[in-house]
Each structure stands twice: as structure tokens, then as C-alpha cells.
Short mmCIF file of N, CA and C in Angstrom, two decimals:
data_model
loop_
_atom_site.label_atom_id
_atom_site.label_comp_id
_atom_site.label_asym_id
_atom_site.label_seq_id
_atom_site.Cartn_x
_atom_site.Cartn_y
_atom_site.Cartn_z
N MET A 243 -12.29 17.26 2.61
CA MET A 243 -10.96 16.75 2.80
C MET A 243 -10.14 17.07 1.56
N VAL A 244 -8.94 17.53 1.76
CA VAL A 244 -8.01 17.80 0.67
C VAL A 244 -6.71 17.09 1.01
N GLY A 245 -6.15 16.39 0.04
CA GLY A 245 -4.85 15.77 0.27
C GLY A 245 -4.82 14.33 -0.16
N TYR A 246 -3.80 13.65 0.30
CA TYR A 246 -3.62 12.24 -0.01
C TYR A 246 -4.39 11.41 1.00
N ILE A 247 -5.09 10.38 0.51
CA ILE A 247 -5.84 9.51 1.42
C ILE A 247 -5.45 8.06 1.15
N SER A 248 -5.60 7.24 2.18
CA SER A 248 -5.23 5.82 2.08
C SER A 248 -6.38 5.01 1.50
N ASP A 249 -6.07 3.79 1.08
CA ASP A 249 -7.11 2.88 0.61
C ASP A 249 -8.14 2.61 1.71
N ASP A 250 -7.68 2.51 2.96
CA ASP A 250 -8.60 2.28 4.07
C ASP A 250 -9.62 3.40 4.18
N GLU A 251 -9.19 4.64 3.97
CA GLU A 251 -10.11 5.78 4.03
C GLU A 251 -11.08 5.75 2.85
N VAL A 252 -10.59 5.39 1.67
CA VAL A 252 -11.43 5.35 0.48
C VAL A 252 -12.54 4.31 0.63
N PHE A 253 -12.20 3.15 1.18
CA PHE A 253 -13.16 2.04 1.25
C PHE A 253 -13.81 1.88 2.63
N ASN A 254 -13.74 2.89 3.47
CA ASN A 254 -14.32 2.85 4.80
C ASN A 254 -15.84 2.79 4.68
N GLU A 255 -16.44 1.69 5.15
CA GLU A 255 -17.89 1.51 5.03
C GLU A 255 -18.66 2.26 6.11
N ILE A 256 -18.01 2.60 7.21
CA ILE A 256 -18.68 3.31 8.30
C ILE A 256 -18.89 4.78 7.94
N ASN A 257 -17.91 5.38 7.29
CA ASN A 257 -17.99 6.78 6.89
C ASN A 257 -17.58 6.89 5.41
N PRO A 258 -18.45 6.40 4.51
CA PRO A 258 -18.05 6.33 3.09
C PRO A 258 -18.08 7.70 2.39
N PHE A 259 -17.21 7.83 1.40
CA PHE A 259 -17.25 9.01 0.53
C PHE A 259 -18.38 8.82 -0.46
N ARG A 260 -19.08 9.88 -0.78
CA ARG A 260 -20.07 9.83 -1.85
C ARG A 260 -19.40 10.13 -3.17
N PHE A 261 -18.45 11.06 -3.16
CA PHE A 261 -17.73 11.46 -4.37
C PHE A 261 -16.27 11.71 -4.01
N LEU A 262 -15.39 11.41 -4.95
CA LEU A 262 -13.98 11.74 -4.81
C LEU A 262 -13.51 12.39 -6.09
N LEU A 263 -12.69 13.39 -5.98
CA LEU A 263 -12.10 14.07 -7.12
C LEU A 263 -10.59 13.88 -7.03
N THR A 264 -9.99 13.39 -8.10
CA THR A 264 -8.56 13.12 -8.06
C THR A 264 -7.83 13.92 -9.13
N GLY A 265 -6.55 13.96 -9.00
CA GLY A 265 -5.71 14.63 -9.98
C GLY A 265 -4.26 14.41 -9.64
N VAL A 266 -3.40 15.09 -10.34
CA VAL A 266 -1.97 14.99 -10.06
C VAL A 266 -1.40 16.38 -9.81
N ILE A 267 -0.38 16.43 -9.03
CA ILE A 267 0.38 17.62 -8.66
C ILE A 267 -0.43 18.52 -7.72
N TRP A 268 -0.07 18.49 -6.46
CA TRP A 268 -0.63 19.35 -5.44
C TRP A 268 0.10 20.67 -5.55
N LEU A 269 -0.58 21.71 -6.06
CA LEU A 269 0.06 22.98 -6.41
C LEU A 269 0.52 23.79 -5.20
N VAL A 270 -0.37 24.00 -4.25
CA VAL A 270 -0.06 24.83 -3.08
C VAL A 270 -0.45 24.06 -1.83
N ARG A 271 0.44 24.01 -0.86
CA ARG A 271 0.14 23.32 0.40
C ARG A 271 0.61 24.21 1.54
N ASN A 272 -0.31 24.47 2.47
CA ASN A 272 -0.01 25.35 3.61
C ASN A 272 0.54 26.70 3.17
N GLY A 273 -0.01 27.22 2.08
CA GLY A 273 0.35 28.55 1.61
C GLY A 273 1.65 28.65 0.84
N THR A 274 2.30 27.53 0.55
CA THR A 274 3.56 27.58 -0.19
C THR A 274 3.50 26.69 -1.42
N ASN A 275 4.32 27.02 -2.41
CA ASN A 275 4.42 26.25 -3.64
C ASN A 275 4.82 24.81 -3.31
N ASN A 276 4.05 23.85 -3.81
CA ASN A 276 4.28 22.44 -3.50
C ASN A 276 4.54 21.62 -4.75
N VAL A 277 4.72 22.26 -5.90
CA VAL A 277 4.84 21.55 -7.17
C VAL A 277 6.03 20.59 -7.18
N ASN A 278 7.21 21.07 -6.83
CA ASN A 278 8.40 20.21 -6.90
C ASN A 278 8.31 19.03 -5.95
N LYS A 279 7.85 19.26 -4.72
CA LYS A 279 7.71 18.16 -3.76
C LYS A 279 6.67 17.16 -4.26
N SER A 280 5.55 17.66 -4.73
CA SER A 280 4.47 16.81 -5.21
C SER A 280 4.92 15.97 -6.41
N MET A 281 5.75 16.56 -7.25
CA MET A 281 6.23 15.87 -8.45
C MET A 281 6.99 14.60 -8.06
N TYR A 282 7.71 14.63 -6.95
CA TYR A 282 8.48 13.46 -6.53
C TYR A 282 7.71 12.51 -5.62
N VAL A 283 6.70 13.01 -4.91
CA VAL A 283 5.90 12.17 -4.03
C VAL A 283 4.91 11.33 -4.83
N GLU A 284 4.35 11.92 -5.87
CA GLU A 284 3.33 11.24 -6.66
C GLU A 284 3.97 10.27 -7.65
N CYS A 285 3.15 9.55 -8.35
CA CYS A 285 3.63 8.56 -9.32
C CYS A 285 4.62 9.18 -10.29
N SER A 286 5.55 8.37 -10.77
CA SER A 286 6.56 8.89 -11.69
C SER A 286 6.00 9.18 -13.08
N ARG A 287 4.88 8.57 -13.42
CA ARG A 287 4.25 8.82 -14.72
C ARG A 287 2.74 8.99 -14.53
N ASN A 288 2.14 9.85 -15.36
CA ASN A 288 0.69 10.03 -15.25
C ASN A 288 -0.02 8.97 -16.08
N SER A 289 -1.35 9.04 -16.16
CA SER A 289 -2.14 8.01 -16.84
C SER A 289 -1.86 7.93 -18.34
N ARG A 290 -1.28 8.97 -18.91
CA ARG A 290 -0.95 8.94 -20.34
C ARG A 290 0.50 8.53 -20.59
N GLY A 291 1.21 8.16 -19.54
CA GLY A 291 2.58 7.71 -19.69
C GLY A 291 3.61 8.83 -19.76
N ILE A 292 3.19 10.05 -19.47
CA ILE A 292 4.10 11.20 -19.51
C ILE A 292 4.77 11.33 -18.14
N SER A 293 6.08 11.53 -18.11
CA SER A 293 6.75 11.68 -16.83
C SER A 293 6.22 12.92 -16.11
N MET A 294 6.22 12.87 -14.78
CA MET A 294 5.74 14.02 -14.00
C MET A 294 6.57 15.26 -14.31
N ASN A 295 7.86 15.10 -14.51
CA ASN A 295 8.73 16.23 -14.84
C ASN A 295 8.26 16.91 -16.13
N ASN A 296 7.97 16.12 -17.15
CA ASN A 296 7.47 16.69 -18.41
C ASN A 296 6.08 17.28 -18.24
N PHE A 297 5.23 16.61 -17.48
CA PHE A 297 3.87 17.10 -17.25
C PHE A 297 3.90 18.48 -16.62
N VAL A 298 4.78 18.68 -15.65
CA VAL A 298 4.89 19.96 -14.95
C VAL A 298 5.47 21.04 -15.85
N ARG A 299 6.42 20.69 -16.70
CA ARG A 299 7.18 21.69 -17.43
C ARG A 299 6.64 22.06 -18.82
N ILE A 300 5.72 21.24 -19.36
CA ILE A 300 5.19 21.60 -20.68
C ILE A 300 4.10 22.66 -20.56
N THR A 301 3.98 23.47 -21.58
CA THR A 301 2.89 24.43 -21.70
C THR A 301 1.66 23.65 -22.13
N SER A 302 0.54 23.83 -21.43
CA SER A 302 -0.66 23.07 -21.74
C SER A 302 -1.88 23.71 -21.09
N ALA A 303 -3.08 23.24 -21.47
CA ALA A 303 -4.30 23.63 -20.77
C ALA A 303 -4.20 23.09 -19.34
N ARG A 304 -4.77 23.81 -18.38
CA ARG A 304 -4.68 23.39 -16.97
C ARG A 304 -6.01 23.62 -16.27
N ALA A 305 -6.28 22.79 -15.27
CA ALA A 305 -7.44 22.97 -14.41
C ALA A 305 -7.02 22.66 -12.98
N ALA A 306 -7.56 23.40 -12.04
CA ALA A 306 -7.22 23.18 -10.63
C ALA A 306 -8.44 23.45 -9.76
N ILE A 307 -8.50 22.75 -8.65
CA ILE A 307 -9.54 22.98 -7.65
C ILE A 307 -8.84 23.06 -6.30
N GLY A 308 -9.33 23.93 -5.45
CA GLY A 308 -8.73 24.06 -4.13
C GLY A 308 -9.62 24.89 -3.23
N HIS A 309 -9.03 25.44 -2.18
CA HIS A 309 -9.77 26.31 -1.28
C HIS A 309 -8.83 27.35 -0.71
N ASP A 310 -9.41 28.47 -0.30
CA ASP A 310 -8.60 29.53 0.30
C ASP A 310 -8.58 29.36 1.82
N ASP A 311 -7.95 30.30 2.51
CA ASP A 311 -7.82 30.20 3.97
C ASP A 311 -9.14 30.35 4.72
N LYS A 312 -10.20 30.75 4.00
CA LYS A 312 -11.54 30.84 4.61
C LYS A 312 -12.41 29.66 4.18
N GLU A 313 -11.79 28.63 3.59
CA GLU A 313 -12.44 27.40 3.15
C GLU A 313 -13.44 27.61 2.02
N ARG A 314 -13.27 28.68 1.25
CA ARG A 314 -14.09 28.89 0.06
C ARG A 314 -13.46 28.12 -1.10
N VAL A 315 -14.29 27.46 -1.89
CA VAL A 315 -13.80 26.68 -3.02
C VAL A 315 -13.27 27.62 -4.10
N VAL A 316 -12.12 27.27 -4.66
CA VAL A 316 -11.50 28.04 -5.74
C VAL A 316 -11.31 27.10 -6.93
N LEU A 317 -11.84 27.50 -8.07
CA LEU A 317 -11.67 26.74 -9.31
C LEU A 317 -10.88 27.59 -10.30
N ALA A 318 -9.97 26.97 -11.00
CA ALA A 318 -9.19 27.68 -12.02
C ALA A 318 -9.11 26.83 -13.27
N ARG A 319 -9.26 27.47 -14.42
CA ARG A 319 -9.18 26.76 -15.70
C ARG A 319 -8.48 27.66 -16.70
N VAL A 320 -7.50 27.11 -17.38
CA VAL A 320 -6.78 27.84 -18.42
C VAL A 320 -6.85 27.01 -19.69
N GLU A 321 -7.40 27.60 -20.74
CA GLU A 321 -7.46 26.89 -22.02
C GLU A 321 -6.08 26.86 -22.64
N GLY A 322 -5.85 25.86 -23.47
CA GLY A 322 -4.57 25.77 -24.13
C GLY A 322 -4.47 24.52 -24.98
N LYS A 323 -3.27 24.29 -25.49
CA LYS A 323 -2.97 23.11 -26.29
C LYS A 323 -1.54 22.71 -25.94
N SER A 324 -1.36 21.44 -25.62
CA SER A 324 -0.04 20.98 -25.19
C SER A 324 1.06 21.40 -26.15
N LEU A 325 2.11 21.95 -25.56
CA LEU A 325 3.31 22.41 -26.27
C LEU A 325 3.09 23.66 -27.11
N VAL A 326 1.86 24.21 -27.13
CA VAL A 326 1.56 25.37 -27.98
C VAL A 326 1.18 26.59 -27.13
N ARG A 327 0.17 26.44 -26.26
CA ARG A 327 -0.28 27.57 -25.44
C ARG A 327 -0.87 27.03 -24.13
N GLY A 328 -0.93 27.89 -23.16
CA GLY A 328 -1.45 27.52 -21.84
C GLY A 328 -0.48 27.92 -20.77
N LEU A 329 -0.37 27.09 -19.73
CA LEU A 329 0.52 27.38 -18.60
C LEU A 329 1.47 26.22 -18.32
N LYS A 330 2.61 26.56 -17.74
CA LYS A 330 3.51 25.57 -17.15
C LYS A 330 3.26 25.63 -15.65
N LEU A 331 3.45 24.51 -14.97
CA LEU A 331 3.26 24.53 -13.52
C LEU A 331 4.51 25.02 -12.84
#
């Protein structure tokens, strides 16, 4: 499963999750860039208190997990240092 899930789905005892992986900013959805939409749908601040707008726009190390159209897992990691090197979303 990829996407947003409800509390009912998370705590479902009939079909429980064994593991969940979370993050912020859904990069690509249905083959199109989803960064701007995701920035407004998700929380206004991340766990470190940085606004989503700043989180998206600063240069920093990045990691992403997803899948391609054949359902193969895709992992991406870019080393960096906030405000110095890396990628902007």
C-alpha cells in the first residue's frame, strides 16, 4: 500500500500491518509531480518545526522510496548537508 491511510486502517486488528514506513511529501503520484499538492495537504510543519515550504525548497540530503509502473520497489538516496549541498524537491 502506498499513500495516506486512516487511523482505522493503521489500528485494524483483523488485517494488521506488520510494518509501516512514513515520511513527508509525496513526490510523484499517478505519474505526475505531486510536490506542491502534497506540501499543502500534509502538515504545515515537519517534526523538526520546519515549514513544509522551507523543507521542500532548501538544498539538503534526501531519501525516497516508491515503486514504478511494474510495482518494482525504487529507492533513492542523495547525500548532502542542509543549505550546503544535496537536492531541492
